[in-house]
Short mmCIF file of C-alpha atoms in Angstrom, two decimals:
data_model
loop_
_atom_site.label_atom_id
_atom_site.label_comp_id
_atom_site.label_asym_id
_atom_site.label_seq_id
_atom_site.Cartn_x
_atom_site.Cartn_y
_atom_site.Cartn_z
CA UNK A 91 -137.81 -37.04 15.22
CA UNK A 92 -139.19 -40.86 14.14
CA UNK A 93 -139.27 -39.33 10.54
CA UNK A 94 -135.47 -37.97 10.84
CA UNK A 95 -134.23 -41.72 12.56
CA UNK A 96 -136.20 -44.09 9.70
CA UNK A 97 -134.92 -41.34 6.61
CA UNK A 98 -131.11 -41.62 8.38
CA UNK A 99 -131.61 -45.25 8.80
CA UNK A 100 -132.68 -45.93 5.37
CA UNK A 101 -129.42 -43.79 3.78
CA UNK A 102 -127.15 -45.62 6.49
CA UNK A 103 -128.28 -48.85 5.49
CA UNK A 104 -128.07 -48.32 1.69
CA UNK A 105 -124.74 -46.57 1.87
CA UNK A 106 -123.71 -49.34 4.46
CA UNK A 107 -124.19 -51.90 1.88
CA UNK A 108 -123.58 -50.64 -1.26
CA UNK A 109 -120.18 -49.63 -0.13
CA UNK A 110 -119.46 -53.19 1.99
CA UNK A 111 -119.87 -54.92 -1.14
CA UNK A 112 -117.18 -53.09 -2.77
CA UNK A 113 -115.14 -52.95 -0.16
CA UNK A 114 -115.43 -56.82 0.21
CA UNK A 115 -114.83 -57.04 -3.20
CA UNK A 116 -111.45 -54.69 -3.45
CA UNK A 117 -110.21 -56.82 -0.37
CA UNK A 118 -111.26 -60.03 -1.70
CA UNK A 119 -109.02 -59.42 -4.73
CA UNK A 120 -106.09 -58.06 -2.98
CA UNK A 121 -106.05 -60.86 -0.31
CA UNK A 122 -105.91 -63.73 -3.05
CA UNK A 123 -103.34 -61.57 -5.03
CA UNK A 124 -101.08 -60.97 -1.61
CA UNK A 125 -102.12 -64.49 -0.26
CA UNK A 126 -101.04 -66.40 -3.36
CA UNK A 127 -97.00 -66.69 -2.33
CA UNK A 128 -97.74 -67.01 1.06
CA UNK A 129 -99.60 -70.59 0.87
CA UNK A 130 -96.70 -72.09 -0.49
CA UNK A 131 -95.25 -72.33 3.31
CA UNK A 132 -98.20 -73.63 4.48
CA UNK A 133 -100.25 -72.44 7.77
CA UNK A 134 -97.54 -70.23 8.81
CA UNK A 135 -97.92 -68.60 5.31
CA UNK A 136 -101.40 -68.40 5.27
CA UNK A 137 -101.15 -66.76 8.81
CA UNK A 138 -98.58 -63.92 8.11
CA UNK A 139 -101.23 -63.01 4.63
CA UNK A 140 -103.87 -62.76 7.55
CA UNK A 141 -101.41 -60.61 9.62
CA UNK A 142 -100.73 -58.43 6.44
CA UNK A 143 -104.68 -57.99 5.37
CA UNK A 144 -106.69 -57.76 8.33
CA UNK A 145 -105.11 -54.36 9.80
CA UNK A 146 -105.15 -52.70 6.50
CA UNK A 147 -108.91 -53.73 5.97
CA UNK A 148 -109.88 -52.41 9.12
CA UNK A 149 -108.05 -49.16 8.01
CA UNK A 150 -109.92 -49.07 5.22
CA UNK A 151 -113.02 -50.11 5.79
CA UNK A 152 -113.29 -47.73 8.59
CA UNK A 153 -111.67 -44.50 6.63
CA UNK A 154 -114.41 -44.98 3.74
CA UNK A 155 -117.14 -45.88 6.04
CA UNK A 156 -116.70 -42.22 7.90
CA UNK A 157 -116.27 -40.54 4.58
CA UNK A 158 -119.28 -41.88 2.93
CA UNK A 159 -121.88 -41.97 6.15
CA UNK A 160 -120.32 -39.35 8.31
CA UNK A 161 -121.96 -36.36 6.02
CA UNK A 162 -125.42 -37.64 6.53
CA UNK A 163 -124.21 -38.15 10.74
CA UNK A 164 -123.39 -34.58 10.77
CA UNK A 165 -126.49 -33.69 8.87
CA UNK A 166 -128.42 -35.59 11.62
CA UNK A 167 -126.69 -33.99 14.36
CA UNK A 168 -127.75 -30.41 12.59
CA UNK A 169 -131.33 -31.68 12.85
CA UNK A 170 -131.14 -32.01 16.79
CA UNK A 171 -129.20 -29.22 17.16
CA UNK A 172 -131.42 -27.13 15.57
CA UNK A 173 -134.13 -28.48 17.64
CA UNK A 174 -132.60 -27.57 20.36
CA UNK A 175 -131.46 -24.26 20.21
CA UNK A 176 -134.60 -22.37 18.50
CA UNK A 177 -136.89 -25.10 19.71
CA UNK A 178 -138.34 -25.74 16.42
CA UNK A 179 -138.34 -28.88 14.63
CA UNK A 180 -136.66 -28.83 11.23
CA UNK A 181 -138.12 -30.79 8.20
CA UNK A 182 -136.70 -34.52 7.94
CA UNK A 183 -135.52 -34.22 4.25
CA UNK A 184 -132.91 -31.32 5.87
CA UNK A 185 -130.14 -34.47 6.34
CA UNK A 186 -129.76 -34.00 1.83
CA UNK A 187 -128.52 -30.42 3.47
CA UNK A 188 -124.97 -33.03 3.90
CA UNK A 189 -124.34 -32.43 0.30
CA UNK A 190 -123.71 -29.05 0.39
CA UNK A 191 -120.94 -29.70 2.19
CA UNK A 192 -120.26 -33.52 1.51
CA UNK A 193 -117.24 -33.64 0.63
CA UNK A 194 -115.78 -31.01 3.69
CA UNK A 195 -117.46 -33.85 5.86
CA UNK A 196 -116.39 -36.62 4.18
CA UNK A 197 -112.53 -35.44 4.12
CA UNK A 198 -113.03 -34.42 8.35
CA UNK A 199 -115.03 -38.12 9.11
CA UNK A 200 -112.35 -39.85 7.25
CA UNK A 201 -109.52 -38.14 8.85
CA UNK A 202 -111.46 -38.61 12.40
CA UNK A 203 -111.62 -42.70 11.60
CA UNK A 204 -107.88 -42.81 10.81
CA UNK A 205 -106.86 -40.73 13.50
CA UNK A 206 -108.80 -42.65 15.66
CA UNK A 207 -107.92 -46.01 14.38
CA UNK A 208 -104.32 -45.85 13.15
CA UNK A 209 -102.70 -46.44 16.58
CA UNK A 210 -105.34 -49.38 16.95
CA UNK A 211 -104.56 -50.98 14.02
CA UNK A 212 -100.62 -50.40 14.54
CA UNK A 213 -101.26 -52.53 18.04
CA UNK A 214 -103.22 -55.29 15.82
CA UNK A 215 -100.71 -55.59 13.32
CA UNK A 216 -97.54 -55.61 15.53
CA UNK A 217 -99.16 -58.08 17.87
CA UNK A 218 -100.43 -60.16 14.80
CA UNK A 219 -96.67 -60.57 13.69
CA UNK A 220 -95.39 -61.59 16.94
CA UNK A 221 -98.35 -64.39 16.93
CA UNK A 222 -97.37 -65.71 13.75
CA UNK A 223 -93.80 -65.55 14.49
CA UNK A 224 -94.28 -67.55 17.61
CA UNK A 225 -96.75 -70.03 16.23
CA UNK A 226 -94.03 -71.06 13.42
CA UNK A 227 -91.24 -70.47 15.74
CA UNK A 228 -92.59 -72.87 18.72
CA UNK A 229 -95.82 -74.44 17.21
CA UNK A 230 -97.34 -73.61 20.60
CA UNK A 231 -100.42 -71.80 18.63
CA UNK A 232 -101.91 -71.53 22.47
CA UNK A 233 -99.43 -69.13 22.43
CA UNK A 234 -100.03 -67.31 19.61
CA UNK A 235 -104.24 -67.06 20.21
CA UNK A 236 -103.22 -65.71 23.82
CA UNK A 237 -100.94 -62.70 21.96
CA UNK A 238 -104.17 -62.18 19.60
CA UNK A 239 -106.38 -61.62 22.36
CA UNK A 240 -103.74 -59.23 24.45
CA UNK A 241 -103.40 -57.60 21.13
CA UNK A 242 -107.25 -57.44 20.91
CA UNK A 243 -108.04 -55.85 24.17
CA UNK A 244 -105.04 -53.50 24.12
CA UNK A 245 -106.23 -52.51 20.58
CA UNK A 246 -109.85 -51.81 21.45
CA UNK A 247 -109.24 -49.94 25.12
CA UNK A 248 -107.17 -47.35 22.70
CA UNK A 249 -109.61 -47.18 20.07
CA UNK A 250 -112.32 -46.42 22.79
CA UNK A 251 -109.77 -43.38 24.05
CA UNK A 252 -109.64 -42.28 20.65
CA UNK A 253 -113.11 -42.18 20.33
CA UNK A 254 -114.28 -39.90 23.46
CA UNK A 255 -111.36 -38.01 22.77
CA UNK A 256 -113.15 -37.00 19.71
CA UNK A 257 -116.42 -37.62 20.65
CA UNK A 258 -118.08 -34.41 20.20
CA UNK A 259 -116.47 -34.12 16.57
CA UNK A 260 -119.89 -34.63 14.27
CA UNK A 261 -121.41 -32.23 16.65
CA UNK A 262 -118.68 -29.45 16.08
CA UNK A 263 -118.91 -30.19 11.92
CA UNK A 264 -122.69 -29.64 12.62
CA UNK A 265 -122.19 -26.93 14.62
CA UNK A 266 -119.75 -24.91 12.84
CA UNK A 267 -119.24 -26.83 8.91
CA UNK A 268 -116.86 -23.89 8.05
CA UNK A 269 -113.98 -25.61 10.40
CA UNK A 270 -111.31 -27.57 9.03
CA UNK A 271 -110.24 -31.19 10.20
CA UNK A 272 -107.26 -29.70 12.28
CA UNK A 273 -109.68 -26.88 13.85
CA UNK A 274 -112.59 -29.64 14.15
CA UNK A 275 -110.09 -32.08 16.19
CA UNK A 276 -108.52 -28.86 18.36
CA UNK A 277 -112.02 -28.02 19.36
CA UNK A 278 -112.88 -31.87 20.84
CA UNK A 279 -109.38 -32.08 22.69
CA UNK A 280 -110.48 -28.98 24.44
CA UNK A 281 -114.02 -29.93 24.86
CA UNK A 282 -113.33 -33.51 26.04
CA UNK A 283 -110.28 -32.69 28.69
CA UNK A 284 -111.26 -34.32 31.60
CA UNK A 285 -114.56 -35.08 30.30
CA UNK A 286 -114.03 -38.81 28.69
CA UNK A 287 -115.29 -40.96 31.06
CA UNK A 288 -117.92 -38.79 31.91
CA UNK A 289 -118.62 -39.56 27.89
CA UNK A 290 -118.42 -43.07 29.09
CA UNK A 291 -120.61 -42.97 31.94
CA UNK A 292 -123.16 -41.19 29.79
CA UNK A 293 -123.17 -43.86 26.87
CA UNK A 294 -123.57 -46.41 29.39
CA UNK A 295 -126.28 -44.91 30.80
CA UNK A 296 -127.97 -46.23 27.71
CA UNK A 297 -127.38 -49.94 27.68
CA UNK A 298 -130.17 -50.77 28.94
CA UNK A 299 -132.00 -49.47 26.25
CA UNK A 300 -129.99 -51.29 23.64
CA UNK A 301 -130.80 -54.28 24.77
CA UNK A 302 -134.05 -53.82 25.05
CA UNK A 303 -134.31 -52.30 21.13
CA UNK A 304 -132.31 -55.29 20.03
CA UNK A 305 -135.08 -57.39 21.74
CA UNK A 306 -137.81 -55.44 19.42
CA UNK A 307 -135.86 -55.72 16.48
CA UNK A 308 -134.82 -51.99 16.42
CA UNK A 309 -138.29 -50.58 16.53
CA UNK A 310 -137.87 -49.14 20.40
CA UNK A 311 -134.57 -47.49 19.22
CA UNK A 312 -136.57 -45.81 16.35
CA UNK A 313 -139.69 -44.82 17.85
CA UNK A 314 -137.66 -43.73 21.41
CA UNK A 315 -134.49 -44.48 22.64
CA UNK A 316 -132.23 -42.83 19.38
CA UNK A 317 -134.60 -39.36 19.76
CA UNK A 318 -134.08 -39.11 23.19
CA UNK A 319 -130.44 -39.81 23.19
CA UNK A 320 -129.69 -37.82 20.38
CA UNK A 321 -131.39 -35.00 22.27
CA UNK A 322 -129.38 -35.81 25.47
CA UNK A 323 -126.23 -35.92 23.03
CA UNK A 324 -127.25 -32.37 21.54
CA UNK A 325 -127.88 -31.34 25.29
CA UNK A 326 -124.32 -32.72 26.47
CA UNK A 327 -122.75 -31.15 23.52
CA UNK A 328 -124.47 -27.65 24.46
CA UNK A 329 -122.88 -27.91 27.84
CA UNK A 330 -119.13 -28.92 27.11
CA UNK A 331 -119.36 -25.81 24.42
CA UNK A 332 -120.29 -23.87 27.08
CA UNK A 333 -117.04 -23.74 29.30
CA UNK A 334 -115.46 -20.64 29.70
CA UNK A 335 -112.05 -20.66 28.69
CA UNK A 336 -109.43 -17.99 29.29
CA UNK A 337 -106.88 -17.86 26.24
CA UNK A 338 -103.97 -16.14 26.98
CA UNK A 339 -103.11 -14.37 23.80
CA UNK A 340 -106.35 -12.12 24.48
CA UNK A 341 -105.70 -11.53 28.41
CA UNK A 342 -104.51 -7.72 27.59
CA UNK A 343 -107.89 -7.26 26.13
CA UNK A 344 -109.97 -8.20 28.79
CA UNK A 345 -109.28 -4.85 30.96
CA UNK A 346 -111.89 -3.26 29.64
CA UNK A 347 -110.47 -0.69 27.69
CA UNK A 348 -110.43 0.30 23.97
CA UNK A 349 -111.88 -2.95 23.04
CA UNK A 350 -114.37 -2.97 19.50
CA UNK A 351 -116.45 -5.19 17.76
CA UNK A 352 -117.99 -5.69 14.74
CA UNK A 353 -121.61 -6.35 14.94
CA UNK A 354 -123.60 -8.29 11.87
CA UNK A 355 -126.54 -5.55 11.35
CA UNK A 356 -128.63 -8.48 9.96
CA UNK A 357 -128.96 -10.06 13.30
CA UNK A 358 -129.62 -7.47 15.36
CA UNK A 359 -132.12 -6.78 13.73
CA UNK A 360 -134.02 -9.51 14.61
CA UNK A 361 -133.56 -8.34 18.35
CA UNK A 362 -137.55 -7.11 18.47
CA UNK A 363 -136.90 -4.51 16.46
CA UNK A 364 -137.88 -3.89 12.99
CA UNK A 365 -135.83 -1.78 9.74
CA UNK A 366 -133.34 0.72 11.69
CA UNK A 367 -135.61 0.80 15.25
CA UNK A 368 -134.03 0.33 18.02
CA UNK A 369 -134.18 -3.17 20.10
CA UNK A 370 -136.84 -3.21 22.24
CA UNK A 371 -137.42 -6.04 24.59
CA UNK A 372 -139.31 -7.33 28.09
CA UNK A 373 -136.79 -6.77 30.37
CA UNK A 374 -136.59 -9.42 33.47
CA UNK A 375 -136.13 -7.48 36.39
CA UNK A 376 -133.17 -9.50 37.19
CA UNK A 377 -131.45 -8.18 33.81
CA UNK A 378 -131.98 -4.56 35.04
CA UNK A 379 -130.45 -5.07 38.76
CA UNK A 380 -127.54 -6.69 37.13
CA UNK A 381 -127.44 -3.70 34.76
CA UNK A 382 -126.25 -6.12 31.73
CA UNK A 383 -126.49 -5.27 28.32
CA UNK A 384 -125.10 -4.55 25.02
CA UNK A 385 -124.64 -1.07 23.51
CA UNK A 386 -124.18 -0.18 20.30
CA UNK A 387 -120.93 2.17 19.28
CA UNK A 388 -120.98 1.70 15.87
CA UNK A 389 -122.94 0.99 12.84
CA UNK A 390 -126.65 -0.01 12.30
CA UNK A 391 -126.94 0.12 16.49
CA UNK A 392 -124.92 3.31 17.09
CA UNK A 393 -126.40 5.17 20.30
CA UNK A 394 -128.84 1.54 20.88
CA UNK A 395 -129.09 -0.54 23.67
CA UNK A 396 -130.05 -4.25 24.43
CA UNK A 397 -130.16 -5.45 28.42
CA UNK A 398 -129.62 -8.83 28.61
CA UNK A 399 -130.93 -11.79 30.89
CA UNK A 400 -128.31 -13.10 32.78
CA UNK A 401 -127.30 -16.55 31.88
CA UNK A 402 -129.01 -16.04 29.04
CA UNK A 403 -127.35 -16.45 25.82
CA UNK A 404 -128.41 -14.03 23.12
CA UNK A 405 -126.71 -15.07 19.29
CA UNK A 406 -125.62 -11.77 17.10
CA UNK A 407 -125.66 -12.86 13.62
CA UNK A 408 -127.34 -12.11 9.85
CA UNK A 409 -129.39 -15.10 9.79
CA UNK A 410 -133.30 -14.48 12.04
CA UNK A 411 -133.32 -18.56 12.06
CA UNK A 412 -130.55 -18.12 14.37
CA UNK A 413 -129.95 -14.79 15.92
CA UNK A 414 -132.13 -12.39 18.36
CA UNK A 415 -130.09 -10.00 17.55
CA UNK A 416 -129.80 -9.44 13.70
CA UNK A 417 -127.72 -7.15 11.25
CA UNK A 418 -128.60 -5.98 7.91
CA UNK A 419 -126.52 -2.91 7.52
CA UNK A 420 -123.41 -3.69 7.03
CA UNK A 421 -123.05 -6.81 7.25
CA UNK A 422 -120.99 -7.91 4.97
CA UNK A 423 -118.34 -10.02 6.99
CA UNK A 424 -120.82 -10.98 9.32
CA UNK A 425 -121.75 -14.79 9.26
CA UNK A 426 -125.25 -15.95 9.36
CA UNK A 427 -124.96 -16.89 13.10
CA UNK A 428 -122.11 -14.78 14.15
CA UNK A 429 -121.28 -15.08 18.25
CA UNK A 430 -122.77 -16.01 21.39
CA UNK A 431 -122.78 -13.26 24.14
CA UNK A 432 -124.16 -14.33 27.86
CA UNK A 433 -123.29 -12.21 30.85
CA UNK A 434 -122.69 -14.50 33.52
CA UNK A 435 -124.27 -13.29 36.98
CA UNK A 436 -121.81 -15.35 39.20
CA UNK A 437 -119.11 -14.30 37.95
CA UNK A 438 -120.15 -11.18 36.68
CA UNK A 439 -118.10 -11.17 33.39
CA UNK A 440 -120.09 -11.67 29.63
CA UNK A 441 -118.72 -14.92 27.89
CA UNK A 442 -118.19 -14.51 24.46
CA UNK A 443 -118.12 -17.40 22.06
CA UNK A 444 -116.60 -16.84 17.88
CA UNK A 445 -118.49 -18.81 15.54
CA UNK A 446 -117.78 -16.86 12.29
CA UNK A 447 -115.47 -17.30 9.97
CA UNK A 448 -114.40 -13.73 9.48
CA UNK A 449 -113.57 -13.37 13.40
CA UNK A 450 -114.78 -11.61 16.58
CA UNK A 451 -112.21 -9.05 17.49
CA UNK A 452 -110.76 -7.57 20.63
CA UNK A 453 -108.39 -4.45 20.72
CA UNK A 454 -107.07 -6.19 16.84
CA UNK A 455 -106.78 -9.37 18.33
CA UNK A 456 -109.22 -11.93 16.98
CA UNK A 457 -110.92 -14.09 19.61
CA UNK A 458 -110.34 -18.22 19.74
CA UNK A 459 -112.82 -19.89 17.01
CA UNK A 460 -115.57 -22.00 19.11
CA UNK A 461 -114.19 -21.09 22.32
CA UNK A 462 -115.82 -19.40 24.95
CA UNK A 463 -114.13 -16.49 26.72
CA UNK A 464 -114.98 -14.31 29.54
CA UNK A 465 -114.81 -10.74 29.07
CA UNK A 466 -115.08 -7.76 31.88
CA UNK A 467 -117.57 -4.83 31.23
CA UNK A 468 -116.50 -2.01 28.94
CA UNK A 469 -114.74 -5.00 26.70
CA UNK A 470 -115.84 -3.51 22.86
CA UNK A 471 -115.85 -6.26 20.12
CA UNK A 472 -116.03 -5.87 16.50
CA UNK A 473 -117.42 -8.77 14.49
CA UNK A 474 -115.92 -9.52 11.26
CA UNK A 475 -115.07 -5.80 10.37
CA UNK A 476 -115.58 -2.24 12.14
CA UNK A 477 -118.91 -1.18 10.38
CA UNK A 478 -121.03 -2.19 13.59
CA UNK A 479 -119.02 -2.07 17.29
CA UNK A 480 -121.08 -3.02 20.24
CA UNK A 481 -119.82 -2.57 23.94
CA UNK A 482 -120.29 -5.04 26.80
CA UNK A 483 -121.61 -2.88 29.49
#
């Protein structure tokens, strides 16, 4: 993990400067171009320039910051994430896997920074004018400096809004790098209702430990406090995703009836079992008074079945990296780390969550992308297609 935070540090600070100097240098030009008429009415000129540059550098400079770091963020994230789901550390050079998709995570982080700073910098600029109209209007600049710092305050309190609205928003792109922008934003509005200053409380929690790697020079951060947070942060993120959320567009297929599903043979495989076996697993004896488990319908695990550990969560998918159980009979619209099934004992419904990108399926009905659902027993699913159809039971 000290490898993966000096590598991103290195890239962060090279891309940080690199692309500061020409942004300093784009702005430099355009503020003595767009300055230029305005010193001919003196301070009040040179003020409304200021009013007219400053919001639309921050704009900028923000937008194409996102775009160019935000791949190698995401990468990072997919490093912890990794970690800690399968519990096994990736290699450091994986954060060059942001240029496979680069520019899907450049076009998302920069649409994230404007989203999140467009109402900001509307609040700056608008209180910016009125400052410069009252300073040449009354020549009380008192006045004006007070309206700046209003403006200031009201400015960063929304940006800080935006932020945790959207805070989990790397973490989905890492999670799930098929998503659009739209779908990526969708997915933190849902994650983060009611959940901001929770996000608050929980970057707070860390100030202390700021200070004290400022103090060292940045050396605690590297060697302790970013690891550990960004493990928290993959932990945090791991338990908003985990939510159950009832969508109402699949509430006729949660009676239990007629339901199929679409199992990636790839993944299943990878269950315990080896070629066309059958699953075979150490069952808890917990999993076998609960009676939970997934049976096969259709396809490679026709006639099969797989008890499952309550509040467990077992991944169906192509990829072994990922999935316990894994598909390799057709599996051709199954995605590499398909969907997350986890019968919950409390409740005593299985929660279902869609990663793919070809759908999970309900009765026709695809489920919600990223979403968790709870399902009753007897609910069938088909994944992708209807080669392989496995039943909740």
């Amino acid at each position: 993990m000290v490898g993966m935070e000096i590598l991103y540090r290195v890239i962060a600070a090279i891309t940080s400067v690199l692309l500061g100097a020409m942004i300093a240098g784009g702005i430099g030009v355009v503020s003595a171009v767009v300055s230029a008429p305005f010193k001919l009415f003196g301070l009040a000129g040179i003020i409304i320039a200021y009013v007219l540059i400053t919001p639309i550098a921050t704009l900028v400079g923000a937008i194409a910051g996102g775009a160019v770091a935000g791949p190698f963020e995401v990468a990072r994230y997919r490093y912890y994430l990794s970690l800690r789901k399968n519990g096994i550390r990736p290699k450091v050079t994986c954060i060059f896997d942001a240029f496979d998709f680069f520019m899907q995570f450049a076009l998302v982080t920069g649409v994230r920074m404007l989203t999140i700073m467009w109402i900001p910098v509307l609040i700056q600029f608008a209180t910016l004018l009125l400052a410069a109209v009252v300073a040449a209007a009354s020549r009380s600049y008192l006045a004006a400096m007070l309206l700046v710092m209003i403006g200031m305050i009201a400015a960063l309190v929304v940006a800080a809004y935006r932020s945790y609205q959207f805070w989990p928003m790397a973490l989905v792109q890492a999670d799930h790098p098929q998503l659009n922008a739209e779908q990526v934003m969708e997915r933190c509005k849902v994650m983060t209702e009611g959940h901001k200053f929770d996000l608050f409380v929980f970057d707070l929690s860390y100030l202390g430990w700021n200070i004290l790697s400022l103090l060292t020079g940045g050396i605690l951060s590297v060697l302790y406090v970013a690891p550990y947070k960004m493990m928290a942060t993959a932990f945090v993120y791991e338990e908003m995703k985990g939510r159950p959320v009832m969508v109402d567009d699949i509430k006729p297929s949660t009676d239990g009836n007629g339901m199929t599903i679409a199992v990636d043979p790839k993944k299943l495989m990878g269950i315990g079992s080896t070629g066309g076996k059958k699953p075979t697993s150490h069952i808890p004896a917990a999993s076998r008074a609960a009676g939970a488990a997934l049976e096969g319908v259709a396809g490679m695990y026709a006639g099969s079945s797989y008890p499952l550990e309550p509040n467990q969560p077992v991944i169906l998918g192509r990829d072994p990296a990922y999935a316990k159980i894994v598909f390799s009979q057709g599996a051709q619209k199954i995605s590499r780390r398909h969907c997350e099934v986890m019968f919950n004992s409390r409740v005593q419904k299985y929660r279902v969550t869609d990663f793919s990108s070809n759908g999970t399926y309900v009765n026709g009905s695809r489920l919600p992308a990223n979403s968790p659902v709870l399902l009753t027993r007897g609910t069938e699913l088909a994944l992708g297609d209807n080669n392989n159809i496995i039943r909740l039971s």
